[in-house]
Every structure is written in structure tokens, then in C-alpha cells.
C-alpha positions as semicolon CSV with decimal commas, in nm:
position;residue;x (nm);y (nm);z (nm)
1;M;5,994;5,450;-3,929
2;D;6,373;5,470;-3,954
3;R;6,483;5,150;-3,764
4;E;6,846;5,244;-3,742
5;R;6,769;5,569;-3,588
6;F;6,517;5,396;-3,338
7;E;6,796;5,147;-3,239
8;D;7,046;5,455;-3,201
9;D;6,806;5,641;-3,000
10;L;6,739;5,359;-2,759
11;D;7,110;5,302;-2,720
12;E;7,166;5,669;-2,636
13;V;6,890;5,713;-2,368
14;E;7,012;5,791;-2,019
15;L;6,769;5,636;-1,768
16;E;6,678;5,844;-1,476
17;S;6,541;5,704;-1,157
18;G;6,222;5,893;-1,060
19;E;6,068;5,970;-0,736
20;R;5,768;5,792;-0,623
21;D;5,551;6,091;-0,674
22;E;5,678;6,121;-1,034
23;L;5,483;5,835;-1,175
24;P;5,328;5,898;-1,517
25;F;4,971;6,019;-1,542
26;T;4,739;5,906;-1,813
27;F;4,398;6,077;-1,873
28;M;4,136;5,900;-2,066
29;E;3,799;6,000;-2,167
30;I;3,550;5,712;-2,214
31;Q;3,193;5,779;-2,324
32;G;3,257;6,143;-2,228
33;K;3,360;6,075;-1,876
34;P;3,707;6,146;-1,739
35;V;3,915;5,847;-1,627
36;P;4,250;5,938;-1,480
37;K;4,512;5,677;-1,426
38;N;4,846;5,716;-1,228
39;G;5,145;5,494;-1,282
40;R;5,204;5,233;-1,546
41;V;4,890;5,163;-1,732
42;R;4,856;4,814;-1,886
43;Y;4,652;4,673;-2,168
44;T;4,435;4,497;-1,921
45;D;4,382;4,825;-1,724
46;F;4,237;4,972;-2,040
47;K;4,020;4,666;-2,104
48;T;3,893;4,654;-1,747
49;Q;3,789;5,028;-1,773
50;F;3,612;4,986;-2,104
51;T;3,435;4,685;-1,976
52;F;3,329;4,880;-1,652
53;Q;3,191;5,158;-1,891
54;G;2,972;4,902;-2,078
55;I;3,188;4,885;-2,378
56;D;3,211;4,535;-2,528
57;E;3,545;4,386;-2,561
58;Q;3,653;4,327;-2,922
59;S;3,910;4,055;-3,024
60;P;4,251;4,189;-3,107
61;Q;4,335;4,214;-3,475
62;D;4,550;3,956;-3,649
63;L;4,909;3,957;-3,543
64;Q;5,046;4,065;-3,884
65;G;4,821;4,363;-3,884
66;F;4,915;4,448;-3,518
67;V;5,281;4,461;-3,618
68;E;5,211;4,648;-3,934
69;E;5,001;4,913;-3,742
70;H;5,200;4,953;-3,430
71;G;5,547;4,829;-3,506
72;P;5,822;4,798;-3,395
73;V;5,659;4,619;-3,112
74;A;5,835;4,457;-2,820
75;T;5,762;4,101;-2,747
76;P;5,605;4,172;-2,405
77;E;5,351;4,386;-2,595
78;V;5,244;4,097;-2,790
79;M;5,242;3,871;-2,499
80;E;5,006;4,114;-2,312
81;V;4,771;4,195;-2,603
82;Y;4,718;3,840;-2,700
83;G;4,741;3,673;-2,363
84;I;5,028;3,441;-2,457
85;Q;5,360;3,329;-2,305
86;R;5,698;3,466;-2,428
87;Q;5,777;3,150;-2,619
88;E;5,456;3,135;-2,816
89;A;5,470;3,512;-2,885
90;V;5,826;3,474;-3,038
91;Q;5,721;3,181;-3,238
92;R;5,416;3,345;-3,381
93;L;5,615;3,653;-3,464
94;Q;5,886;3,442;-3,640
95;D;5,616;3,263;-3,843
96;L;5,477;3,602;-3,994
97;D;5,553;3,708;-4,344
98;S;5,798;4,000;-4,400
99;V;5,839;4,049;-4,024
100;S;6,194;4,106;-3,892
101;S;6,339;4,192;-3,555
102;F;6,625;4,367;-3,378
103;K;6,739;4,379;-3,021
104;A;6,766;4,703;-2,816
105;G;6,765;4,758;-2,452
106;G;6,761;4,393;-2,374
107;E;6,448;4,333;-2,571
108;R;6,348;4,219;-2,910
109;F;6,140;4,449;-3,128
110;W;5,941;4,329;-3,435
111;Y;5,857;4,538;-3,749
112;L;5,720;4,483;-4,098
113;E;5,991;4,493;-4,361
């Protein structure tokens, strides 16, 4: 991923205020069954739905692997997936090898160098 382009794109985004009926719609299929979700879908929503469908919860991968696979990741993403507070998330991210960060849109994003 081109980090400079990502930062530039975030800075150039013009936010639009949506109408209440314009909430995002997510469609999941779990074990062949449709599972529609309206509005913001959090990690815990997915986790609850999978548990309800009888799928056992798995522990999240190690943090280094998470950043490598999904980066750049925002601090709140790490907080939600790992169930930790902001200060701990930042400390754990800072302690990782070859991980750097940049600030965009008021939030810090972490990526593997």
C-alpha cells in the first residue's frame, strides 16, 4: 500500500452528512443463511452473530500478524479486536518490530514498514 497516497486521500475526503435512512447495509452469509445488518457493524456484532450460528470463537491472531495482514489499522480497530484500552493498544503497537504510524483524520494508523 502506498502510505503517502493513503494519507493524501484521507486529507482530501469531503465528508457528507447522510440522512438517517442512508445508513450502510452489510449482507453476510453464515453457514448458508443470509444475515443482513443495517448501520455500523462492529467486530462484536460479527462475533455475536457467529456465536449465535454455532460457530466457535477463535482467539485473534498475534498483533504483529494483524497489522501485517490488515494494515494500516487505526488504534480503535486494535482496541475493539483485542478488547483493550487505547493506552494499552498504543503501547503494544509501539512495542512491535518494524511497525510505524502516521496520523490522518485525527486518528493514528499503524502499518508494517
